[in-house]
Tab-separated table of C-alpha atoms in Angstrom:
chain	number	residue	atom	x	y	z
A	416	MET	CA	41.680	42.909	-16.588
A	417	ALA	CA	40.159	40.573	-14.028
A	418	ASN	CA	42.104	37.478	-13.023
A	419	THR	CA	41.302	34.142	-14.638
A	420	SER	CA	39.117	32.791	-11.797
A	421	THR	CA	37.026	35.942	-11.558
A	422	ARG	CA	36.630	36.080	-15.329
A	423	THR	CA	35.594	32.423	-15.487
A	424	LEU	CA	32.870	32.983	-12.886
A	425	ARG	CA	31.657	36.014	-14.818
A	426	LEU	CA	31.583	33.948	-18.012
A	427	LEU	CA	29.579	31.227	-16.275
A	428	SER	CA	27.104	33.780	-14.960
A	429	LEU	CA	26.574	35.193	-18.459
A	430	LEU	CA	26.099	31.740	-19.972
A	431	GLN	CA	23.445	30.969	-17.364
A	432	THR	CA	21.584	34.184	-18.214
A	433	TYR	CA	20.774	33.553	-21.870
A	434	ARG	CA	20.357	30.382	-23.884
A	435	TYR	CA	22.779	31.438	-26.623
A	436	TRP	CA	25.635	33.955	-26.774
A	437	PRO	CA	27.374	34.977	-30.030
A	438	GLY	CA	31.114	34.544	-29.475
A	439	THR	CA	32.106	38.104	-30.398
A	440	GLN	CA	29.415	39.604	-28.156
A	441	LEU	CA	30.411	37.401	-25.235
A	442	ALA	CA	34.105	38.284	-25.624
A	443	GLU	CA	33.197	41.985	-25.768
A	444	ARG	CA	31.162	41.767	-22.555
A	445	LEU	CA	34.123	40.159	-20.796
A	446	GLY	CA	36.692	42.550	-22.295
A	447	ILE	CA	38.810	39.746	-23.724
A	448	SER	CA	39.804	38.400	-27.115
A	449	VAL	CA	37.915	35.612	-28.879
A	450	ARG	CA	40.988	33.401	-28.433
A	451	THR	CA	40.993	33.965	-24.654
A	452	LEU	CA	37.268	33.273	-24.611
A	453	ARG	CA	37.860	29.860	-26.187
A	454	ARG	CA	40.398	29.008	-23.485
A	455	ASP	CA	37.935	30.059	-20.765
A	456	ILE	CA	35.210	27.934	-22.349
A	457	ASP	CA	37.575	24.939	-22.310
A	458	ARG	CA	38.254	25.609	-18.633
A	459	LEU	CA	34.524	25.499	-17.847
A	460	ARG	CA	34.216	22.207	-19.714
A	461	GLU	CA	37.042	20.751	-17.622
A	462	LEU	CA	35.065	21.738	-14.516
A	463	GLY	CA	32.069	19.777	-15.766
A	464	TYR	CA	29.953	22.489	-17.390
A	465	PRO	CA	28.469	21.288	-20.717
A	466	VAL	CA	29.128	24.257	-23.036
A	467	GLU	CA	28.331	23.697	-26.708
A	468	ALA	CA	29.942	25.748	-29.494
A	469	GLN	CA	28.472	26.681	-32.863
A	470	ARG	CA	31.073	27.511	-35.496
A	471	GLY	CA	30.865	29.907	-38.413
A	472	VAL	CA	30.430	33.649	-38.864
A	473	ASP	CA	27.551	33.723	-36.366
A	474	GLY	CA	29.161	31.146	-34.082
A	475	GLY	CA	28.661	31.262	-30.351
A	476	TYR	CA	28.190	29.307	-27.147
A	477	GLN	CA	25.382	27.962	-25.014
A	478	LEU	CA	25.165	26.095	-21.729
A	479	THR	CA	23.257	22.832	-22.148
A	480	ALA	CA	21.927	20.118	-19.875
A	481	GLY	CA	24.542	17.662	-18.645
A	482	ALA	CA	24.681	14.373	-16.787
A	483	VAL	CA	25.050	16.135	-13.423
A	484	LEU	CA	23.997	19.499	-12.020
A	485	PRO	CA	27.062	21.761	-11.756
A	486	PRO	CA	27.213	24.674	-9.285
A	487	LEU	CA	25.091	27.663	-10.250
A	488	VAL	CA	26.306	31.266	-10.160
A	489	VAL	CA	23.663	33.862	-9.313
A	490	ASP	CA	23.824	37.625	-8.784
A	491	ASP	CA	22.448	39.479	-5.737
A	492	GLU	CA	18.916	39.954	-7.066
A	493	GLU	CA	18.718	36.324	-8.162
A	494	ALA	CA	19.938	35.122	-4.750
A	495	VAL	CA	17.244	37.125	-2.952
A	496	ALA	CA	14.567	35.883	-5.361
A	497	LEU	CA	15.759	32.297	-4.895
A	498	ALA	CA	15.621	32.508	-1.085
A	499	VAL	CA	12.154	34.096	-1.048
A	500	GLY	CA	10.896	31.531	-3.551
A	501	LEU	CA	12.250	28.671	-1.451
A	502	GLN	CA	10.534	30.075	1.647
A	503	ALA	CA	7.245	30.047	-0.243
A	504	ALA	CA	7.913	26.533	-1.545
A	505	ALA	CA	8.553	25.379	2.033
A	506	GLN	CA	4.796	25.840	2.588
A	507	SER	CA	3.887	23.910	-0.542
A	508	ALA	CA	1.314	21.148	-0.656
A	509	VAL	CA	3.297	19.289	-3.331
A	510	GLU	CA	4.524	15.945	-2.008
A	511	GLY	CA	8.169	16.138	-0.896
A	512	LEU	CA	8.691	19.743	-2.013
A	513	ALA	CA	8.531	21.365	1.415
A	514	GLU	CA	11.362	19.333	2.957
A	515	SER	CA	13.566	19.712	-0.135
A	516	SER	CA	12.967	23.463	-0.178
A	517	VAL	CA	14.093	23.834	3.420
A	518	ARG	CA	17.300	21.884	2.716
A	519	VAL	CA	18.129	24.110	-0.265
A	520	LEU	CA	17.137	27.250	1.642
A	521	ALA	CA	19.557	26.313	4.429
A	522	LYS	CA	22.385	26.022	1.885
A	523	VAL	CA	21.562	29.353	0.232
A	524	VAL	CA	21.198	31.319	3.485
A	525	GLN	CA	24.413	29.839	4.889
A	526	VAL	CA	26.562	31.437	2.164
A	527	MET	CA	24.503	34.615	1.750
A	528	PRO	CA	26.191	37.860	2.915
A	529	PRO	CA	24.428	39.774	5.722
A	530	ARG	CA	23.181	42.537	3.418
A	531	LEU	CA	21.314	39.989	1.282
A	532	ARG	CA	19.949	38.205	4.340
A	533	ARG	CA	18.444	41.531	5.453
A	534	GLN	CA	16.767	41.924	2.060
A	535	VAL	CA	15.316	38.430	2.261
A	536	GLU	CA	13.994	39.040	5.783
A	537	ALA	CA	12.457	42.390	4.765
A	538	LEU	CA	10.668	40.803	1.823
A	539	ARG	CA	9.415	37.963	4.000
A	540	ALA	CA	8.164	40.307	6.716
A	541	MET	CA	6.287	42.536	4.272
A	542	THR	CA	4.735	39.734	2.192
A	543	LEU	CA	1.344	38.285	3.130
A	544	PRO	CA	0.757	34.707	1.902
A	545	ALA	CA	-2.565	34.362	0.105
A	546	GLY	CA	-2.933	30.568	0.110
A	547	TRP	CA	-6.424	29.363	1.094
A	548	ASN	CA	-5.012	27.014	3.682
A	549	GLY	CA	-2.970	29.686	5.460
A	550	PRO	CA	0.688	29.635	6.456
A	551	ALA	CA	2.551	26.446	7.175
A	552	SER	CA	2.629	27.199	10.866
A	553	PRO	CA	1.591	30.211	12.976
A	554	GLY	CA	4.457	32.627	13.547
A	555	LEU	CA	6.997	30.392	11.834
A	556	ASP	CA	10.326	32.185	11.393
A	557	PRO	CA	12.299	31.047	8.313
A	558	GLY	CA	15.498	31.922	10.180
A	559	VAL	CA	14.579	29.407	12.871
A	560	LEU	CA	13.695	26.826	10.231
A	561	THR	CA	17.001	27.182	8.386
A	562	ALA	CA	19.058	27.195	11.608
A	563	VAL	CA	17.459	23.912	12.642
A	564	ALA	CA	17.903	22.457	9.157
A	565	LEU	CA	21.626	23.252	9.200
A	566	ALA	CA	22.044	21.582	12.597
A	567	CYS	CA	20.252	18.477	11.293
A	568	ARG	CA	22.426	18.396	8.202
A	569	ASP	CA	25.693	18.846	10.090
A	570	SER	CA	24.818	16.540	13.040
A	571	GLU	CA	25.530	19.441	15.391
A	572	HIS	CA	24.164	19.681	18.942
A	573	LEU	CA	21.384	22.257	19.141
A	574	ARG	CA	20.144	24.417	22.015
A	575	PHE	CA	16.855	26.348	22.024
A	576	SER	CA	13.994	27.563	24.178
A	577	TYR	CA	10.713	25.727	23.861
A	578	THR	CA	7.151	26.638	24.823
A	579	ALA	CA	4.907	23.613	25.366
A	580	ALA	CA	1.161	23.489	24.756
A	581	ASP	CA	0.543	24.370	28.435
A	582	ASP	CA	2.768	27.500	28.057
A	583	GLN	CA	5.568	25.949	30.121
A	584	HIS	CA	8.973	27.307	29.004
A	585	THR	CA	12.035	25.070	29.030
A	586	ASN	CA	15.556	25.144	27.638
A	587	ARG	CA	16.443	22.161	25.476
A	588	HIS	CA	19.723	20.543	24.447
A	589	VAL	CA	19.208	18.008	21.665
A	590	GLU	CA	20.713	15.951	18.897
A	591	PRO	CA	18.620	17.113	15.903
A	592	HIS	CA	17.632	14.355	13.496
A	593	ARG	CA	15.152	15.577	10.858
A	594	LEU	CA	12.603	18.264	10.076
A	595	VAL	CA	9.142	16.992	9.149
A	596	SER	CA	6.408	18.968	7.396
A	597	LEU	CA	3.047	17.547	8.438
A	598	GLY	CA	-0.224	19.237	7.619
A	599	ARG	CA	0.350	22.946	8.103
A	600	ARG	CA	3.070	22.572	10.736
A	601	TRP	CA	6.785	21.833	10.957
A	602	TYR	CA	8.241	19.448	13.546
A	603	LEU	CA	11.803	18.800	14.661
A	604	VAL	CA	12.561	15.177	15.518
A	605	ALA	CA	15.479	15.061	17.941
A	606	TYR	CA	17.054	13.108	20.794
A	607	ASP	CA	16.646	15.125	24.007
A	608	LEU	CA	19.923	14.923	25.930
A	609	THR	CA	18.307	16.053	29.199
A	610	ARG	CA	15.375	13.635	29.127
A	611	HIS	CA	17.377	10.872	27.432
A	612	ASP	CA	14.632	10.083	24.950
A	613	TRP	CA	13.396	10.900	21.455
A	614	ARG	CA	11.053	13.877	21.134
A	615	ASN	CA	9.357	15.929	18.434
A	616	PHE	CA	9.092	19.698	18.773
A	617	ARG	CA	6.775	22.080	16.958
A	618	VAL	CA	9.083	24.541	15.244
A	619	ASP	CA	6.724	27.516	15.709
A	620	ARG	CA	7.085	27.014	19.500
A	621	LEU	CA	10.869	26.948	19.290
A	622	THR	CA	12.950	30.128	19.766
A	623	ALA	CA	16.604	31.153	19.596
A	624	PRO	CA	18.018	27.906	18.164
A	625	HIS	CA	21.791	27.838	17.932
A	626	GLY	CA	24.341	25.163	17.221
A	627	THR	CA	26.925	24.498	19.911
A	628	GLY	CA	29.715	23.622	17.495
A	629	SER	CA	29.828	20.117	18.951
A	630	ARG	CA	29.161	17.234	16.566
A	631	PHE	CA	27.581	13.870	17.384
A	632	ARG	CA	27.202	10.452	15.819
A	633	PRO	CA	23.541	10.038	14.743
A	634	ARG	CA	21.505	7.519	16.736
A	635	ASP	CA	19.044	5.016	15.299
A	636	LEU	CA	15.526	6.442	15.283
A	637	PRO	CA	12.951	4.110	16.920
A	638	ALA	CA	10.688	4.296	13.846
A	639	ALA	CA	10.825	3.595	10.132
A	640	ASP	CA	11.406	7.291	9.447
A	641	ALA	CA	10.964	10.710	11.051
A	642	ALA	CA	7.520	11.271	9.504
A	643	GLU	CA	6.195	8.041	11.023
A	644	PHE	CA	7.679	9.015	14.398
A	645	VAL	CA	5.827	12.351	14.354
A	646	ARG	CA	2.546	10.789	13.250
A	647	THR	CA	2.723	8.163	15.984
A	648	SER	CA	3.560	10.775	18.616
A	649	LEU	CA	0.632	12.953	17.572
A	650	ASP	CA	-1.764	10.003	17.515
A	651	ASN	CA	-0.930	9.340	21.174
A	652	GLN	CA	-1.799	12.863	22.286
A	653	PRO	CA	-5.319	12.762	23.788
A	654	HIS	CA	-6.114	16.464	23.177
A	655	LEU	CA	-5.938	16.036	19.393
A	656	HIS	CA	-8.943	15.237	17.207
A	657	GLN	CA	-8.958	11.802	15.594
A	658	VAL	CA	-10.915	12.313	12.373
A	659	GLU	CA	-12.431	9.385	10.463
A	660	VAL	CA	-14.581	9.916	7.360
A	661	LEU	CA	-16.013	7.674	4.630
A	662	VAL	CA	-15.744	9.315	1.203
A	663	ASP	CA	-17.671	8.365	-1.940
A	664	ALA	CA	-14.680	8.743	-4.258
A	665	PRO	CA	-11.747	6.610	-5.447
A	666	ALA	CA	-8.816	6.543	-3.044
A	667	ALA	CA	-6.394	7.755	-5.728
A	668	ALA	CA	-8.459	10.900	-6.352
A	669	VAL	CA	-8.672	11.664	-2.637
A	670	ARG	CA	-4.937	11.124	-2.119
A	671	GLU	CA	-4.208	13.549	-4.938
A	672	ARG	CA	-6.217	16.250	-3.183
A	673	ILE	CA	-5.467	15.757	0.533
A	674	GLY	CA	-3.218	12.720	0.804
A	675	ARG	CA	-0.333	14.709	2.228
A	676	TRP	CA	-2.302	15.550	5.375
A	677	SER	CA	-4.230	12.333	5.849
A	678	THR	CA	-4.191	8.558	5.608
A	679	VAL	CA	-6.423	7.276	2.807
A	680	GLU	CA	-7.556	3.640	2.852
A	681	GLU	CA	-9.170	2.160	-0.252
A	682	LEU	CA	-12.419	0.304	0.482
A	683	ASP	CA	-13.413	-0.438	-3.106
A	684	ALA	CA	-13.116	1.189	-6.523
A	685	GLU	CA	-15.434	4.070	-5.607
A	686	HIS	CA	-15.093	4.451	-1.830
A	687	CYS	CA	-12.332	5.094	0.708
A	688	ARG	CA	-11.754	5.841	4.367
A	689	VAL	CA	-9.894	9.023	5.382
A	690	ARG	CA	-8.190	9.463	8.751
A	691	MET	CA	-6.555	12.622	10.114
A	692	THR	CA	-4.995	13.681	13.398
A	693	THR	CA	-5.352	17.413	13.991
A	694	ASP	CA	-5.523	20.009	16.747
A	695	SER	CA	-8.112	22.037	14.826
A	696	LEU	CA	-11.272	20.960	12.994
A	697	ASP	CA	-11.006	23.855	10.541
A	698	TRP	CA	-8.535	22.046	8.293
A	699	PRO	CA	-10.558	18.772	7.973
A	700	THR	CA	-13.660	20.832	7.204
A	701	MET	CA	-11.897	22.700	4.392
A	702	ALA	CA	-10.208	19.549	3.102
A	703	LEU	CA	-13.501	17.662	2.859
A	704	GLY	CA	-15.041	20.645	1.104
A	705	VAL	CA	-12.535	20.529	-1.755
A	706	LEU	CA	-13.023	16.813	-2.455
A	707	ASP	CA	-16.132	17.422	-4.598
A	708	ALA	CA	-17.595	14.179	-3.288
A	709	ASP	CA	-20.189	13.016	-0.761
A	710	PHE	CA	-18.870	11.825	2.588
A	711	ARG	CA	-20.024	10.558	5.981
A	712	VAL	CA	-18.351	11.617	9.218
A	713	LEU	CA	-17.681	8.737	11.618
A	714	ASN	CA	-15.595	10.649	14.176
A	715	PRO	CA	-15.499	12.972	15.980
A	716	PRO	CA	-19.064	14.257	16.535
A	717	GLU	CA	-17.674	17.791	16.864
A	718	LEU	CA	-16.603	17.710	13.217
A	719	LEU	CA	-20.142	16.924	12.076
A	720	GLU	CA	-21.458	19.790	14.222
A	721	GLN	CA	-18.935	22.182	12.693
A	722	ILE	CA	-19.783	21.109	9.126
A	723	HIS	CA	-23.499	21.709	9.816
A	724	SER	CA	-22.681	25.113	11.302
A	725	TRP	CA	-20.590	26.089	8.281
A	726	GLY	CA	-23.307	24.815	5.932
A	727	ALA	CA	-25.963	26.925	7.638
A	728	ARG	CA	-23.733	29.974	7.396
A	729	PHE	CA	-23.127	29.360	3.680
A	730	ASN	CA	-26.864	28.998	3.091
A	731	ARG	CA	-27.491	32.363	4.754
A	732	ALA	CA	-25.015	33.918	2.334
A	733	ARG	CA	-27.233	33.299	-0.730
A	734	ALA	CA	-28.492	36.402	-2.542
């Protein structure tokens, strides 16, 4: 018979599988008596798991919602499914979900045995995302993303190789602060120990990140938060497109559609101003297309030219 700790974990796993377990069936699955099962149930309750009992001939047990979220126990297949699902959620357009998914993914991968990590990587490599807006960032490696997330969480010095926009390769030694998902890209906000200043790094241009094992005391970021720091940094880059559009739609409706990737300013009840900073005009063109509203492009002129070009191509596609 398994020891008490192993048996308790097995019991917890079974309770998390089905909503309700008859007591006799649960005891049989564990190879123990009904009396021992009751003691194990009491042990789970002491650990904070809300297990309810139903008495009588058909009595049994079920795990219910509690005041706090206790640790979950998952098997190998569930762990792989969870990691793959979190990788997909990391590219989500839902407000706040991407960053949360990366934090959870870092926790899951950290405790995952190598054989399961290989399964996760194989599934990722052989799966093609079908979202209309493409992947979160070109060539983004989830292993890189989780390694950076762990260093941010643990306040651990991080070293990596970085390729700048001009293809210049440098080695960086930083104090990682936060990961930021902005538009379809991920950015690392960090204090560069060589340049003695705050920087943001595109994660898809970052390779071979590894923690040094050395911890640091976090510095104060010179911005309200990491997202604002990245936005300000991008706004100051002259090679990026500064998009400004007037939209004939309520600001709330526009924010619901594309607010995560833009700044939406309400002008009146039926009109708003949309601003975006982007290195490609493809995304603003697609975003404006899904608004289902009339709009007027103020800047840049290249965006208006692209929209006209796309419109002409769509017109040629008619039967």
